[in-house]
Short mmCIF file of C-alpha atoms in Angstrom, two decimals:
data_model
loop_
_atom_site.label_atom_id
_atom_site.label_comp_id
_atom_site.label_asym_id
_atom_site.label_seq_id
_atom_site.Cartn_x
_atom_site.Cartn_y
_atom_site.Cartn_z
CA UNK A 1 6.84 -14.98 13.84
CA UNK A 2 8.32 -14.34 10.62
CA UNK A 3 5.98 -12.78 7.62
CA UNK A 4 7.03 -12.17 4.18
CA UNK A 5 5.24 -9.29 2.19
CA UNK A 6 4.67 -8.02 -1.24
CA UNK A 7 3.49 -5.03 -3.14
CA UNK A 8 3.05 -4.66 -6.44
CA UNK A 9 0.25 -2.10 -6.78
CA UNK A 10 2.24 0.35 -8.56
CA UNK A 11 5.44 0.60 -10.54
CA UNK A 12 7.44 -0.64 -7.32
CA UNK A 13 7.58 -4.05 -7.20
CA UNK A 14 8.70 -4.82 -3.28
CA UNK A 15 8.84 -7.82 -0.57
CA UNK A 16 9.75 -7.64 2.81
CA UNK A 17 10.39 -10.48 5.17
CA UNK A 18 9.78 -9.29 9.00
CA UNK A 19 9.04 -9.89 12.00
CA UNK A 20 8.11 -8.99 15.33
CA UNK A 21 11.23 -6.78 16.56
CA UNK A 22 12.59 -5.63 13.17
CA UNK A 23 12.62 -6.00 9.34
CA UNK A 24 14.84 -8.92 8.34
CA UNK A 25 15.11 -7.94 4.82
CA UNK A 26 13.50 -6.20 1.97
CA UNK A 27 13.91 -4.94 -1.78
CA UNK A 28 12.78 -2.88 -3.60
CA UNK A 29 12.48 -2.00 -7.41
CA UNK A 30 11.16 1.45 -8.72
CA UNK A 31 12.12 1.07 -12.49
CA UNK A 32 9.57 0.26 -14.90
CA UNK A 33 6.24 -2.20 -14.37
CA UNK A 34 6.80 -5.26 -15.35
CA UNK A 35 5.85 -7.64 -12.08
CA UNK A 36 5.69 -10.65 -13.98
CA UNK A 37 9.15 -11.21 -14.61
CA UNK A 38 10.78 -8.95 -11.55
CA UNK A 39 8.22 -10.03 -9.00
CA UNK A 40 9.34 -13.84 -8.09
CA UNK A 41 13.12 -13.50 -8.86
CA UNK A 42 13.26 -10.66 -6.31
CA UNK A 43 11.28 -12.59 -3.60
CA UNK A 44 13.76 -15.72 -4.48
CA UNK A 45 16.81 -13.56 -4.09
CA UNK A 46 15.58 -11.73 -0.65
CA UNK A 47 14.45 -15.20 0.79
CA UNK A 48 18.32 -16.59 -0.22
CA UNK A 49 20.19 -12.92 1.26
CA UNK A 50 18.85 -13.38 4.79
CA UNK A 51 18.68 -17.58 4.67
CA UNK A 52 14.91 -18.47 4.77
CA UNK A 53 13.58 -20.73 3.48
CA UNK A 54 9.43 -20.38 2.19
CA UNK A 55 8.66 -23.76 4.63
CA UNK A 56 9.93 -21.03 7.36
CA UNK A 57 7.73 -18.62 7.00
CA UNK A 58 4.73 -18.28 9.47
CA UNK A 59 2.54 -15.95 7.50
CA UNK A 60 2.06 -13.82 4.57
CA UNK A 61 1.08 -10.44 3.93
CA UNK A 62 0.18 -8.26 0.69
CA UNK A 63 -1.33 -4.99 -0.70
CA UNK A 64 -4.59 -5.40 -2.06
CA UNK A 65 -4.88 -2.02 -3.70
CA UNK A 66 -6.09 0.41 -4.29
CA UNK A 67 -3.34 0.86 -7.15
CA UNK A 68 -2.42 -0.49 -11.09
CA UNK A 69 -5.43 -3.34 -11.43
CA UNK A 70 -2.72 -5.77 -13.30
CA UNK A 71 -0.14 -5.12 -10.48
CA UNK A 72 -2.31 -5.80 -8.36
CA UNK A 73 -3.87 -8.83 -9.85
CA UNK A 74 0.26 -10.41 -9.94
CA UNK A 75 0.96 -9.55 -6.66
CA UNK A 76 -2.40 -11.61 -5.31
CA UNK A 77 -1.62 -14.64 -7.36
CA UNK A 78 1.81 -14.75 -6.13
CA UNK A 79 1.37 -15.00 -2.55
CA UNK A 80 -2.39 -17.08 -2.87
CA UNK A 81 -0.33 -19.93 -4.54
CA UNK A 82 2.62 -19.08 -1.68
CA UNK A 83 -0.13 -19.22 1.11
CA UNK A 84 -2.12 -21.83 -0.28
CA UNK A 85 0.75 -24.17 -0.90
CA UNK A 86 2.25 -23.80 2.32
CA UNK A 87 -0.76 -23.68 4.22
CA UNK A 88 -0.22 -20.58 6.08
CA UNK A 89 -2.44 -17.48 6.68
CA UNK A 90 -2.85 -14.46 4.25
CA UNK A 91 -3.12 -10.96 5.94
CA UNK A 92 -4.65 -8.21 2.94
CA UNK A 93 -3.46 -4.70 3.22
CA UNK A 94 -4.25 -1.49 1.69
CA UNK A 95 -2.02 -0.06 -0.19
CA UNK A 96 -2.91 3.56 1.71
CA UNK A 97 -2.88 2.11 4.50
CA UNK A 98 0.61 1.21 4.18
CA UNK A 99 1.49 4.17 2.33
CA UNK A 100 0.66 6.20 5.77
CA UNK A 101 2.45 3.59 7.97
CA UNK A 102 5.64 5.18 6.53
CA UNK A 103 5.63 8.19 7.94
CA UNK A 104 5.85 6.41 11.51
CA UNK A 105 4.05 8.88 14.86
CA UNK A 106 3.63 11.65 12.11
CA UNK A 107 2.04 14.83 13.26
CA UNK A 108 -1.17 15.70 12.01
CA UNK A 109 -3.03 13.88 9.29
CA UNK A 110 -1.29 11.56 6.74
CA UNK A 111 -3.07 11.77 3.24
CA UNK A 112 -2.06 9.28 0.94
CA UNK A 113 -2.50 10.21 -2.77
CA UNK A 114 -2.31 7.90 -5.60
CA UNK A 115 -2.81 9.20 -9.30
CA UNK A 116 -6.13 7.09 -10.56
CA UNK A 117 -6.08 9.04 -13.87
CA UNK A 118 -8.81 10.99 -15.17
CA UNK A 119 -7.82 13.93 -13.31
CA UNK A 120 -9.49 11.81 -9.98
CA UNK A 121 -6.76 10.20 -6.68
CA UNK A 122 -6.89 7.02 -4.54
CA UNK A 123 -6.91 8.97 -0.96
CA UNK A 124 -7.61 8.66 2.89
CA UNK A 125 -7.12 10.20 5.73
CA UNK A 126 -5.02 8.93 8.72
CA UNK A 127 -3.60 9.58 12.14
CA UNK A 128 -1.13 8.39 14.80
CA UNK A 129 -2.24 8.64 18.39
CA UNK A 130 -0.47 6.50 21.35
CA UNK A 131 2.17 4.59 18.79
CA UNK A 132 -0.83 3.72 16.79
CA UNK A 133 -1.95 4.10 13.24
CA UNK A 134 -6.10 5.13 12.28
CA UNK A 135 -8.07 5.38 9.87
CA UNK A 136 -9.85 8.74 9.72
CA UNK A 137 -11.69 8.42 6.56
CA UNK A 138 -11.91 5.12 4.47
CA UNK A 139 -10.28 4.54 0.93
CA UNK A 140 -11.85 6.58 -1.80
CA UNK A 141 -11.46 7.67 -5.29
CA UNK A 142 -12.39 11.25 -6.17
CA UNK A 143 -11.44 13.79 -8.10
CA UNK A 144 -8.21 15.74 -6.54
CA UNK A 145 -10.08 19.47 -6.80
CA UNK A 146 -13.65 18.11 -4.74
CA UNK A 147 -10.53 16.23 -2.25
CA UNK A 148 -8.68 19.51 -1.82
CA UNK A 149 -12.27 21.44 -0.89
CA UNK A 150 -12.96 18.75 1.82
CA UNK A 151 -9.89 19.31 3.49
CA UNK A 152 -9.99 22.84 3.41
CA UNK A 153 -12.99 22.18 6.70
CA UNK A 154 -10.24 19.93 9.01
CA UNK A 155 -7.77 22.12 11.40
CA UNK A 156 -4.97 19.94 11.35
CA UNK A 157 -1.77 19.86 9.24
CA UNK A 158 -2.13 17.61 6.58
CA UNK A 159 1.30 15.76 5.27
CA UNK A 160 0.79 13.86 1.69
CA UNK A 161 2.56 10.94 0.65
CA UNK A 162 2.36 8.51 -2.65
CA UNK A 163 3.43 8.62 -6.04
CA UNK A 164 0.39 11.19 -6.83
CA UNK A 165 2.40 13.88 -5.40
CA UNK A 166 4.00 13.96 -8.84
CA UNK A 167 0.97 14.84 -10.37
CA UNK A 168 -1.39 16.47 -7.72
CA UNK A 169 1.22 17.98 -5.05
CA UNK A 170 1.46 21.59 -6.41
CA UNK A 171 -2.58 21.91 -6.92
CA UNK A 172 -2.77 20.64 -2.98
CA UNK A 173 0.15 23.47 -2.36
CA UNK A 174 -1.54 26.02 -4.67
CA UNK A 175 -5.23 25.76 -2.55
CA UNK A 176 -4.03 24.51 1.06
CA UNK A 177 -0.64 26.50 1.34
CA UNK A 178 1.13 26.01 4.35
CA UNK A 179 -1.26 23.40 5.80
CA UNK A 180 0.20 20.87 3.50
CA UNK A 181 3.63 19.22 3.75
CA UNK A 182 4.92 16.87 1.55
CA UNK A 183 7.02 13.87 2.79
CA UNK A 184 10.34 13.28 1.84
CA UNK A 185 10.65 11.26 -1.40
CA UNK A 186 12.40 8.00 0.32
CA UNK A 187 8.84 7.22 2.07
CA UNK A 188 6.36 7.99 -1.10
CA UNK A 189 7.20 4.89 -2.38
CA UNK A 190 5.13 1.36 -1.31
CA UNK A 191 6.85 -0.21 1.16
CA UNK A 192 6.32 -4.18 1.62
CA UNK A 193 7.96 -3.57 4.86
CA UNK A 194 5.30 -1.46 5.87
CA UNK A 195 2.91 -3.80 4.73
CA UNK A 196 4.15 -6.41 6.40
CA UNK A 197 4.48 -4.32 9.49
CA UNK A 198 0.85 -3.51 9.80
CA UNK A 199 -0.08 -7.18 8.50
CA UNK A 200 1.83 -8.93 11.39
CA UNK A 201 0.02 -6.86 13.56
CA UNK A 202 -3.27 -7.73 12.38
CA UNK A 203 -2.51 -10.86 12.59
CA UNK A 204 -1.29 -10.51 16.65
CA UNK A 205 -4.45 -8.83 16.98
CA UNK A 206 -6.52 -11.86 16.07
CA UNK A 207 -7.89 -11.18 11.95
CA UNK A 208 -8.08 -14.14 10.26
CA UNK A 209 -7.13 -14.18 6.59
CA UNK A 210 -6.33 -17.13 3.65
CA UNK A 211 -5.55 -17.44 0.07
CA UNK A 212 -9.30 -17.77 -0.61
CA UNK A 213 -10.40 -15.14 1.40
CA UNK A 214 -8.12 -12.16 0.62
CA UNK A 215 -9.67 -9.69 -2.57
CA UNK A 216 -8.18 -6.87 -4.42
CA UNK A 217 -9.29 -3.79 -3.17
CA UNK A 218 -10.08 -1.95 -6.56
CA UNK A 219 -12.26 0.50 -5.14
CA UNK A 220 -13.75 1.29 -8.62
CA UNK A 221 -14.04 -0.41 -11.86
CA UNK A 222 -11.35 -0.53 -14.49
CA UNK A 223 -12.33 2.10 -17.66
CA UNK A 224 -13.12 -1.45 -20.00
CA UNK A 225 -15.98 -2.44 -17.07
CA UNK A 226 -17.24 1.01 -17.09
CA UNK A 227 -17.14 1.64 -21.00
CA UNK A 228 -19.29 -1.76 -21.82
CA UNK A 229 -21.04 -1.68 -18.33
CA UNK A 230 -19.73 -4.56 -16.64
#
């Protein structure tokens, strides 16, 4: 089954076509946010490098957030009209989520970090056991210093990943010391392989998804909704 992904929830603008043995192909672009011209030429391009036509495709996957709200917002009305014009399911995926599915059988806990300005992160917690990826604590915003105390209680190493390492990594150094690693900088970036990883297995696991069913995943309101109470 071959599924072709997308993520543009941040400044990366990525798709991914895989399937269930291996990743067929994927790009990625980490220079400046401008999804609505990048976003469709690079999915045209990685569809013609590896010979596939869109009719080919069995399924789509996509990052519904957390992440940039207008990213986000291109990214979902890309693949809807792809999904709804071929007539082929939708799998949503967080953008955590998929952040964590990079660092593959990781030791420990995987905390994802993304900055949501305001001094406050996107962040969860999750864990690998028997080749398989959980979720220890759901999708969140927060402020990074009220984050940092509630980690200080778990016993287990704690590796961070996402671009709010940037930002946030040497105030998670300077109050958890060694019980915080930071991953390498090749796998802080969004992956679409990684989201289309974890949404082909959704998928083979039986969750249903379609163009009309799949919703970003905002977790809180832009600053406009909360300034005029929206």
């Amino acid at each position: 089954m071959k599924l072709l992904a997308l993520d543009s929830s941040s400044i990366v603008a990525t798709v991914a076509v895989v399937d269930e043995d291996k990743i067929i192909g994927e790009m990625i672009i980490n220079h400046k946010k401008n999804h609505s011209k990048k976003l469709m030429p690079l999915l045209r391009q990685l569809l013609d490098e590896v010979e596939i036509q869109i009719k080919d495709v069995d399924a789509f996957g996509v990052s519904i957030g957390p992440g940039s709200f207008t990213g986000i917002r291109i990214g979902l009305a890309a693949i809807k009209a792809l999904a709804q014009i071929e007539n082929k399911p939708l799998i949503g995926v967080s953008t955590l989520e998929g952040l964590a599915f990079n660092l593959p059988n990781s030791k420990g806990i995987i905390c994802p970090i993304l900055d949501a300005q305001r001094e406050e992160i996107y962040t969860g917690l999750y864990k690998w056991e028997d080749n398989q990826m959980f979720s220890l604590v759901d999708d969140q915003a927060i402020s990074a210093m009220e984050w940092i105390d509630l980690l200080k209680n778990r016993p287990e190493s704690i590796q961070l990943v996402g671009d709010g390492i940037e930002k946030f990594g040497p105030l998670f150094k300077d109050h958890l010391g060694e019980k915080v690693s930071i991953a390498p900088v090749i796998s802080r970036m969004p992956r679409a392989s990684s989201i289309g990883s974890l949404a082909l297995g959704k998928l083979l696991r039986g969750e249903k998804g379609d163009y009309k069913s799949i919703v970003p995943h905002y977790i809180r309101k832009s600053q406009a909704e909360q300034k005029f109470g929206l």
